[in-house]
Structures are given as C-alpha cells and as structure tokens.
Amino acid sequence: MKFLDQAKIYVRSGNGGAGSVSFRREKFIEYGGPDGGDGGRGGDVWVECVDGLNTLIDYRYQQHFKASTGIHGMGKNRAGANGEDVTLRVPIGTQILEEDNETLIADLTEVGQKVLLLKGGNGGFGNAHFKSSVNQAPRRANPGLEGQEKWIWLRLKLIADAGLVGLPNAGKSTFLAAVSAAKPKIADYPFTTLHPNLGIVQIDTRSFAIADIPGLIEGAHEGTGLGDRFLGHVERTRVLLHLVDGSGVEDPGEAYEVVRGELEAYGNGLSEKPEIVALSKCDALTDEMIAERSASLEVACGQKPLILSSASGLNVDRALRMILRAIDKDKQDEANQVPSKPEEGWHP
C-alpha cells in the first residue's frame, strides 16, 4: 500500500427537496383542499475516524464527494425521503483543514470520532403547510435549500510515542527494523526512507509505538532534500531519539547542530521535546574513535550520548528503556498539569 499523508478534496452536502403544490381531487369530494407534501432534507457530509487505515491513498483516486439531494414532496401529503449522507473514512491522527491549509477544523485522534463537516439543505414546505382559515387553497410551495460546498485538506500525522530523527543514513531505519517487526527499506545511500514508517516495540512486558521519518539535511525547512513536512509525523510523540552517524561524519557535533537547527526552524514544539542522543553505527569504530566522536557530540548536545549499534545490538535495549522512562515521565508531567475540578457544594 502506498503512503499518502496529505490530500485536497472537494465536498458538497445535498440540496433539500422541493415542496409540492397539489390538491386533493377525488370523486364526490367537493372541497379536497391542499395536500402537497414537504421535500426531504439533503444528505450531510461526515468524517469518521476508523481503525485499520494508515494512509490517505484512497483520496488520491477520488477527490469529489457529494451527498444526495433530498426527494421532492408529492401529493397526498407524501413527504420526500432524506438524501443519503456521505461519510469519509480516515485513519487515526488525521487533521481536517480549510482550503488555506492552515485553519484547523477538526483533529481526529481516536477511533470512533465523527465530525459533521457540512449539513444538508432543509427540504421545502409543500402547499399543505401554508393552508389557513384565510388562505384555504395556497398555490405556493418552498424550494429546498441548497447544500454547502468547500475544498478541504486532509493531513495525516502518525500517532507514535517516540520519534527517530537525524541526518540521512544515520541508522534510523536499521534501528526500527532491529527493535520492531517493521521492514523499512535499508541501503547505503542517502534518502533511502522516502515516507514515514511506524513500528511497535516491546520491552520488559511493555510496548510503545515508534516512528521513523526521512532524514533531514541543512536547509530542509526551505525545501532542500525532501523538506521538513515529514516532521509533522513526530509532532505527537513524547520523546525524540536523535541518532548521529558515528562512522559516516567527521564531526558528530556539527551533524547534531544541523538537525537541531531544522527542528527549531520547523517549530510546533519539536525542539522542546525530551531528547535522547545516541552515537550510532559504533560497531564500525575503534575505541579511540568512539571516545573522540562521543566527546565532540557531548559538547554539542550538553549530555553524554549513548553509544549505540543496531547491527550488533549494542545498548539497543538500554535505548528502549530510556525511551520508555521518558514516555512515562512525560505522561506523569501531563497528568500533574491537569487542574482538578473543585468539588461543588450541595444546592437545593
């Protein structure tokens, strides 16, 4: 299945059905009177968050969604049927934005969430609705109200507990493949990962989700390389694991600063998230090189980096436990920030 995390679509709710102008005409009924029924309501447009989806690829092949028009009213006081609704099914983590791609309409983060996007037009009244003692034979009926229409953006942001960031070829996909059942593409050239990957990690009877995104390079916030749009998939994470290639770069400290600069340029609180820094691919380094490059990285990041090798398994479990502790700490801090509701006194 191809991965698509952004789509622009057109939605339109249904028009209301028109009311009917009709009179009762039967043999031996001298004064039949008006019996025109009301029109049916137009269909609504809904967006529903469902399980089992992880991409917006369905909206690449169909971009227009229109609800049905309400059925017109008929004689014998028969009201028209309502138009059928249209329901857009999206994966967990989908945001709905206006056509400007900035104004947020809804953020669907749980299975079962349902949002009314556009309401269908009301059906028109038939002439039976307008009868009165002074107007016993009304010859008018209301047309149905028109539906609403708009262009919207759907943007998917994966929901994961931890995110992997770093330069291209820093070992992010190798780490994800080593700790989960995910099978990302792994090769010895930059930008092997072209779309985000999600894996479920199990450690010490606990499990959490981890997201791997394409590598960042200097100037990504200006569109260089694959850009920084994929950083949206780690916005919802609680902790970042920053991997710095120990064998492919001469100055790990400089490589660290490049990625941190891109996180700060992207904004949205990414640079403020808890961060675990690791020097990866250490199985290809000598002890002297590890000490030298670890010291350079420590000066840049202000913390002692973790010596890591996904290929040999060096400190992989330790990294996962560090991530798990950071996730638990963030959850605890979040719980402490929620103000408790004051108890309401009894009122007669």
CSV table of C-alpha atoms in Angstrom, one decimal:
chain,number,residue,atom,x,y,z
A,1,MET,CA,0.0,0.0,0.0
A,2,LYS,CA,1.4,3.4,-1.0
A,3,PHE,CA,1.7,6.0,1.7
A,4,LEU,CA,0.0,9.4,1.3
A,5,ASP,CA,-0.2,11.8,4.2
A,6,GLN,CA,-1.9,14.8,2.5
A,7,ALA,CA,-4.8,15.2,0.2
A,8,LYS,CA,-7.1,18.0,-1.1
A,9,ILE,CA,-10.7,17.1,-1.7
A,10,TYR,CA,-14.0,18.7,-2.6
A,11,VAL,CA,-17.1,18.0,-0.5
A,12,ARG,CA,-20.7,19.1,-1.0
A,13,SER,CA,-23.8,18.4,1.0
A,14,GLY,CA,-27.1,17.6,-0.7
A,15,ASN,CA,-29.8,20.1,-1.7
A,16,GLY,CA,-33.1,19.9,0.1
A,17,GLY,CA,-36.0,18.6,-1.9
A,18,ALA,CA,-38.7,21.0,-3.1
A,19,GLY,CA,-42.2,21.1,-1.6
A,20,SER,CA,-45.1,20.1,-3.7
A,21,VAL,CA,-48.2,22.1,-4.9
A,22,SER,CA,-51.0,19.6,-5.0
A,23,PHE,CA,-54.8,19.4,-4.3
A,24,ARG,CA,-56.9,16.5,-3.3
A,25,ARG,CA,-59.1,15.6,-6.3
A,26,GLU,CA,-61.5,12.7,-5.8
A,27,LYS,CA,-64.9,11.9,-7.0
A,28,PHE,CA,-67.7,13.2,-4.7
A,29,ILE,CA,-65.1,15.3,-2.7
A,30,GLU,CA,-66.1,18.8,-3.4
A,31,TYR,CA,-63.6,20.6,-1.3
A,32,GLY,CA,-60.5,18.5,-1.3
A,33,GLY,CA,-58.0,21.1,-0.2
A,34,PRO,CA,-54.2,21.3,-0.5
A,35,ASP,CA,-52.2,18.1,0.1
A,36,GLY,CA,-48.7,18.9,-1.2
A,37,GLY,CA,-46.0,17.2,0.9
A,38,ASP,CA,-42.7,18.6,2.1
A,39,GLY,CA,-39.4,17.9,0.5
A,40,GLY,CA,-36.8,15.8,2.1
A,41,ARG,CA,-33.6,17.1,3.7
A,42,GLY,CA,-30.3,16.9,1.7
A,43,GLY,CA,-27.6,14.5,2.8
A,44,ASP,CA,-24.8,15.5,5.2
A,45,VAL,CA,-21.1,15.1,4.9
A,46,TRP,CA,-19.4,13.4,7.8
A,47,VAL,CA,-15.8,12.5,8.6
A,48,GLU,CA,-15.2,9.4,10.7
A,49,CYS,CA,-12.0,8.1,12.3
A,50,VAL,CA,-11.7,4.3,11.7
A,51,ASP,CA,-9.3,1.6,12.6
A,52,GLY,CA,-7.3,-0.4,10.0
A,53,LEU,CA,-6.1,2.6,7.9
A,54,ASN,CA,-2.7,4.2,7.9
A,55,THR,CA,-2.7,6.3,4.7
A,56,LEU,CA,-4.9,8.7,2.8
A,57,ILE,CA,-4.2,7.0,-0.5
A,58,ASP,CA,-7.9,6.5,-1.2
A,59,TYR,CA,-8.3,10.2,-1.7
A,60,ARG,CA,-5.7,10.3,-4.5
A,61,TYR,CA,-8.0,8.5,-6.8
A,62,GLN,CA,-11.3,10.2,-5.8
A,63,GLN,CA,-11.3,13.9,-4.9
A,64,HIS,CA,-15.0,14.8,-5.2
A,65,PHE,CA,-17.6,13.7,-2.7
A,66,LYS,CA,-21.2,14.8,-3.0
A,67,ALA,CA,-24.2,13.8,-0.8
A,68,SER,CA,-27.5,13.0,-2.3
A,69,THR,CA,-30.3,15.5,-2.9
A,70,GLY,CA,-33.5,15.2,-0.9
A,71,ILE,CA,-36.5,13.8,-2.7
A,72,HIS,CA,-39.2,16.3,-3.7
A,73,GLY,CA,-42.5,16.3,-1.9
A,74,MET,CA,-45.6,14.7,-3.6
A,75,GLY,CA,-49.3,14.8,-3.5
A,76,LYS,CA,-51.5,13.0,-0.9
A,77,ASN,CA,-49.3,14.7,1.8
A,78,ARG,CA,-46.3,12.5,0.9
A,79,ALA,CA,-43.0,13.9,2.2
A,80,GLY,CA,-39.9,13.2,0.2
A,81,ALA,CA,-37.2,11.0,1.6
A,82,ASN,CA,-34.0,12.5,3.0
A,83,GLY,CA,-30.9,12.3,0.9
A,84,GLU,CA,-28.1,9.8,1.7
A,85,ASP,CA,-25.2,11.0,3.8
A,86,VAL,CA,-21.6,10.8,2.7
A,87,THR,CA,-19.0,9.5,5.2
A,88,LEU,CA,-15.3,10.0,4.7
A,89,ARG,CA,-13.3,7.3,6.5
A,90,VAL,CA,-9.9,8.5,7.6
A,91,PRO,CA,-7.1,6.9,9.7
A,92,ILE,CA,-6.2,7.9,13.3
A,93,GLY,CA,-4.3,11.1,13.5
A,94,THR,CA,-6.0,12.9,10.6
A,95,GLN,CA,-6.4,16.6,10.7
A,96,ILE,CA,-9.1,18.4,8.6
A,97,LEU,CA,-8.1,21.9,7.5
A,98,GLU,CA,-9.7,24.7,5.5
A,99,GLU,CA,-8.7,25.4,1.9
A,100,ASP,CA,-5.9,27.7,3.1
A,101,ASN,CA,-4.2,24.6,4.6
A,102,GLU,CA,-3.8,26.5,7.9
A,103,THR,CA,-7.2,26.8,9.7
A,104,LEU,CA,-7.9,23.6,11.6
A,105,ILE,CA,-11.5,22.3,11.5
A,106,ALA,CA,-11.0,19.1,13.5
A,107,ASP,CA,-8.3,16.7,14.7
A,108,LEU,CA,-9.3,13.1,14.9
A,109,THR,CA,-7.1,11.1,17.3
A,110,GLU,CA,-9.4,8.3,18.5
A,111,VAL,CA,-11.3,5.5,16.7
A,112,GLY,CA,-15.0,6.3,16.5
A,113,GLN,CA,-14.7,10.1,16.5
A,114,LYS,CA,-17.2,11.5,14.0
A,115,VAL,CA,-17.4,15.1,12.8
A,116,LEU,CA,-20.2,16.8,10.9
A,117,LEU,CA,-18.4,18.6,8.1
A,118,LEU,CA,-21.3,20.0,6.0
A,119,LYS,CA,-25.0,20.0,6.8
A,120,GLY,CA,-27.5,19.2,4.0
A,121,GLY,CA,-30.1,21.8,3.0
A,122,ASN,CA,-33.6,21.7,4.5
A,123,GLY,CA,-36.5,20.5,2.4
A,124,GLY,CA,-39.1,23.0,1.2
A,125,PHE,CA,-42.6,23.1,2.6
A,126,GLY,CA,-45.5,21.9,0.5
A,127,ASN,CA,-48.6,23.9,0.0
A,128,ALA,CA,-50.4,21.9,2.7
A,129,HIS,CA,-48.1,23.7,5.2
A,130,PHE,CA,-49.5,27.1,4.2
A,131,LYS,CA,-53.2,26.5,4.5
A,132,SER,CA,-55.1,28.6,6.9
A,133,SER,CA,-58.6,29.9,7.5
A,134,VAL,CA,-57.9,32.9,5.3
A,135,ASN,CA,-55.9,31.0,2.7
A,136,GLN,CA,-57.7,27.7,2.1
A,137,ALA,CA,-56.1,27.0,-1.3
A,138,PRO,CA,-52.5,28.1,-1.2
A,139,ARG,CA,-50.8,27.7,-4.6
A,140,ARG,CA,-47.2,28.1,-3.5
A,141,ALA,CA,-44.5,25.8,-2.0
A,142,ASN,CA,-40.9,26.4,-0.9
A,143,PRO,CA,-38.0,25.1,-2.9
A,144,GLY,CA,-35.4,23.2,-0.9
A,145,LEU,CA,-32.4,25.0,0.5
A,146,GLU,CA,-29.1,24.5,-1.4
A,147,GLY,CA,-26.3,22.4,0.2
A,148,GLN,CA,-22.9,23.7,1.3
A,149,GLU,CA,-19.7,23.1,-0.5
A,150,LYS,CA,-16.0,23.6,0.1
A,151,TRP,CA,-12.5,22.4,-0.6
A,152,ILE,CA,-10.7,20.9,2.4
A,153,TRP,CA,-7.3,19.4,3.1
A,154,LEU,CA,-6.8,16.1,4.9
A,155,ARG,CA,-3.4,15.8,6.7
A,156,LEU,CA,-2.3,12.7,8.4
A,157,LYS,CA,0.1,12.9,11.4
A,158,LEU,CA,1.1,9.5,12.7
A,159,ILE,CA,0.4,8.9,16.4
A,160,ALA,CA,3.5,7.4,18.0
A,161,ASP,CA,5.1,7.6,21.5
A,162,ALA,CA,8.6,8.1,20.2
A,163,GLY,CA,10.2,9.5,17.0
A,164,LEU,CA,13.5,8.9,15.3
A,165,VAL,CA,15.3,12.0,13.9
A,166,GLY,CA,18.7,12.5,12.3
A,167,LEU,CA,20.6,13.1,9.1
A,168,PRO,CA,20.2,10.7,6.2
A,169,ASN,CA,22.0,7.4,6.7
A,170,ALA,CA,22.1,7.9,10.5
A,171,GLY,CA,20.8,4.4,11.1
A,172,LYS,CA,17.2,5.2,11.9
A,173,SER,CA,15.6,2.6,9.7
A,174,THR,CA,18.1,0.0,10.9
A,175,PHE,CA,17.2,0.8,14.5
A,176,LEU,CA,13.5,0.5,13.7
A,177,ALA,CA,14.0,-2.8,12.0
A,178,ALA,CA,16.1,-4.1,14.9
A,179,VAL,CA,13.5,-3.3,17.6
A,180,SER,CA,10.2,-4.0,15.8
A,181,ALA,CA,8.6,-6.1,13.2
A,182,ALA,CA,8.6,-3.2,10.7
A,183,LYS,CA,10.6,-3.7,7.5
A,184,PRO,CA,11.7,-0.3,6.2
A,185,LYS,CA,14.0,-0.1,3.2
A,186,ILE,CA,17.6,-0.1,4.2
A,187,ALA,CA,20.5,0.8,1.8
A,188,ASP,CA,23.9,2.5,1.9
A,189,TYR,CA,22.8,5.7,0.1
A,190,PRO,CA,21.0,8.9,1.4
A,191,PHE,CA,17.2,9.3,1.4
A,192,THR,CA,16.6,5.5,1.4
A,193,THR,CA,13.5,6.3,3.5
A,194,LEU,CA,11.0,8.3,1.4
A,195,HIS,CA,8.0,8.1,3.7
A,196,PRO,CA,7.4,7.6,7.4
A,197,ASN,CA,7.4,4.1,8.9
A,198,LEU,CA,5.7,3.0,12.1
A,199,GLY,CA,6.8,0.1,14.4
A,200,ILE,CA,5.5,-1.4,17.7
A,201,VAL,CA,8.3,-2.0,20.2
A,202,GLN,CA,8.1,-4.5,23.1
A,203,ILE,CA,10.5,-4.3,26.0
A,204,ASP,CA,10.1,-5.6,29.6
A,205,THR,CA,6.4,-6.6,29.1
A,206,ARG,CA,5.7,-3.0,27.9
A,207,SER,CA,5.0,-1.8,24.3
A,208,PHE,CA,5.0,1.5,22.6
A,209,ALA,CA,4.9,2.9,19.0
A,210,ILE,CA,8.0,4.5,17.4
A,211,ALA,CA,8.0,6.5,14.1
A,212,ASP,CA,10.9,6.7,11.6
A,213,ILE,CA,10.8,9.7,9.2
A,214,PRO,CA,13.0,10.6,6.2
A,215,GLY,CA,16.4,12.2,7.1
A,216,LEU,CA,16.8,15.9,7.5
A,217,ILE,CA,19.6,17.9,5.8
A,218,GLU,CA,20.7,21.6,6.2
A,219,GLY,CA,18.1,23.8,4.7
A,220,ALA,CA,15.2,21.3,4.9
A,221,HIS,CA,12.9,24.0,6.2
A,222,GLU,CA,13.5,25.8,2.9
A,223,GLY,CA,12.6,22.8,0.8
A,224,THR,CA,16.1,21.3,0.4
A,225,GLY,CA,16.1,17.5,0.1
A,226,LEU,CA,12.7,16.0,1.0
A,227,GLY,CA,11.9,19.2,3.0
A,228,ASP,CA,10.7,19.1,6.6
A,229,ARG,CA,7.0,18.3,6.0
A,230,PHE,CA,7.5,14.8,7.4
A,231,LEU,CA,8.3,16.3,10.8
A,232,GLY,CA,4.6,16.5,11.3
A,233,HIS,CA,4.6,12.8,12.0
A,234,VAL,CA,6.7,13.3,15.1
A,235,GLU,CA,4.8,16.3,16.4
A,236,ARG,CA,2.6,14.0,18.6
A,237,THR,CA,5.5,12.0,20.0
A,238,ARG,CA,6.5,12.3,23.7
A,239,VAL,CA,10.2,11.8,23.2
A,240,LEU,CA,12.8,12.0,20.3
A,241,LEU,CA,15.7,9.6,19.7
A,242,HIS,CA,18.3,11.6,17.9
A,243,LEU,CA,20.7,9.3,16.0
A,244,VAL,CA,24.1,10.7,14.9
A,245,ASP,CA,26.1,8.6,12.5
A,246,GLY,CA,29.4,7.9,14.2
A,247,SER,CA,31.1,6.3,11.1
A,248,GLY,CA,29.9,8.5,8.2
A,249,VAL,CA,30.6,12.0,9.5
A,250,GLU,CA,33.8,13.6,10.7
A,251,ASP,CA,32.2,15.9,13.2
A,252,PRO,CA,29.2,14.4,15.0
A,253,GLY,CA,28.7,17.7,16.9
A,254,GLU,CA,28.2,19.6,13.7
A,255,ALA,CA,25.8,16.9,12.4
A,256,TYR,CA,23.8,17.3,15.6
A,257,GLU,CA,23.6,21.0,15.3
A,258,VAL,CA,22.2,20.8,11.7
A,259,VAL,CA,19.3,18.6,12.8
A,260,ARG,CA,18.6,20.7,15.9
A,261,GLY,CA,18.5,23.8,13.7
A,262,GLU,CA,15.9,22.3,11.4
A,263,LEU,CA,13.8,21.2,14.4
A,264,GLU,CA,13.8,24.8,15.7
A,265,ALA,CA,13.0,26.2,12.3
A,266,TYR,CA,10.0,23.9,12.0
A,267,GLY,CA,8.6,24.9,15.4
A,268,ASN,CA,5.4,23.4,16.8
A,269,GLY,CA,7.3,22.5,20.0
A,270,LEU,CA,9.6,19.9,18.4
A,271,SER,CA,12.7,21.5,19.7
A,272,GLU,CA,11.3,21.5,23.3
A,273,LYS,CA,10.5,17.7,23.4
A,274,PRO,CA,12.7,15.4,25.6
A,275,GLU,CA,15.6,14.2,23.5
A,276,ILE,CA,17.8,11.1,23.8
A,277,VAL,CA,21.1,11.5,21.8
A,278,ALA,CA,22.9,8.4,20.6
A,279,LEU,CA,26.0,7.9,18.5
A,280,SER,CA,25.1,5.1,16.1
A,281,LYS,CA,27.0,2.6,14.0
A,282,CYS,CA,29.6,2.3,16.7
A,283,ASP,CA,30.4,-1.3,15.7
A,284,ALA,CA,32.4,0.2,12.8
A,285,LEU,CA,34.6,2.4,15.0
A,286,THR,CA,37.6,1.7,17.2
A,287,ASP,CA,37.6,2.5,20.9
A,288,GLU,CA,39.7,5.7,20.3
A,289,MET,CA,37.3,6.9,17.6
A,290,ILE,CA,34.3,6.3,19.8
A,291,ALA,CA,35.8,8.3,22.6
A,292,GLU,CA,36.8,11.2,20.3
A,293,ARG,CA,33.5,11.4,18.5
A,294,SER,CA,31.5,10.9,21.6
A,295,ALA,CA,33.3,13.8,23.3
A,296,SER,CA,32.6,16.0,20.3
A,297,LEU,CA,28.9,15.1,20.4
A,298,GLU,CA,28.7,15.7,24.1
A,299,VAL,CA,30.0,19.2,23.8
A,300,ALA,CA,27.3,20.0,21.2
A,301,CYS,CA,24.3,18.4,22.9
A,302,GLY,CA,25.2,19.0,26.5
A,303,GLN,CA,24.6,15.4,27.6
A,304,LYS,CA,26.5,12.2,27.5
A,305,PRO,CA,25.5,10.4,24.3
A,306,LEU,CA,24.5,6.8,24.2
A,307,ILE,CA,26.9,4.5,22.4
A,308,LEU,CA,24.7,2.5,20.0
A,309,SER,CA,24.9,-0.1,17.4
A,310,SER,CA,21.7,-1.5,15.9
A,311,ALA,CA,23.6,-4.1,13.8
A,312,SER,CA,25.3,-5.7,16.8
A,313,GLY,CA,22.7,-4.9,19.4
A,314,LEU,CA,25.0,-2.8,21.5
A,315,ASN,CA,22.9,-0.8,24.0
A,316,VAL,CA,19.7,-1.2,21.9
A,317,ASP,CA,17.7,-2.5,25.0
A,318,ARG,CA,19.1,0.3,27.1
A,319,ALA,CA,18.0,2.9,24.5
A,320,LEU,CA,14.5,1.4,24.5
A,321,ARG,CA,14.3,1.6,28.3
A,322,MET,CA,15.5,5.2,28.3
A,323,ILE,CA,12.7,6.0,25.8
A,324,LEU,CA,10.2,4.2,28.0
A,325,ARG,CA,11.2,6.2,31.1
A,326,ALA,CA,11.0,9.4,29.1
A,327,ILE,CA,7.5,8.5,27.9
A,328,ASP,CA,6.3,7.6,31.5
A,329,LYS,CA,7.8,10.9,32.8
A,330,ASP,CA,6.0,12.9,30.1
A,331,LYS,CA,2.7,11.2,30.9
A,332,GLN,CA,3.2,12.0,34.6
A,333,ASP,CA,4.0,15.6,33.9
A,334,GLU,CA,1.0,15.9,31.7
A,335,ALA,CA,-1.2,14.4,34.4
A,336,ASN,CA,0.1,16.8,37.0
A,337,GLN,CA,-0.6,19.8,34.8
A,338,VAL,CA,-4.3,18.9,34.5
A,339,PRO,CA,-6.1,21.0,37.2
A,340,SER,CA,-8.5,19.1,39.3
A,341,LYS,CA,-12.1,20.3,39.3
A,342,PRO,CA,-13.2,21.8,42.6
A,343,GLU,CA,-15.9,19.9,44.4
A,344,GLU,CA,-19.3,21.6,44.0
A,345,GLY,CA,-21.2,22.1,47.2
A,346,TRP,CA,-24.8,20.9,47.6
A,347,HIS,CA,-27.5,23.2,46.3
A,348,PRO,CA,-31.2,22.9,47.0
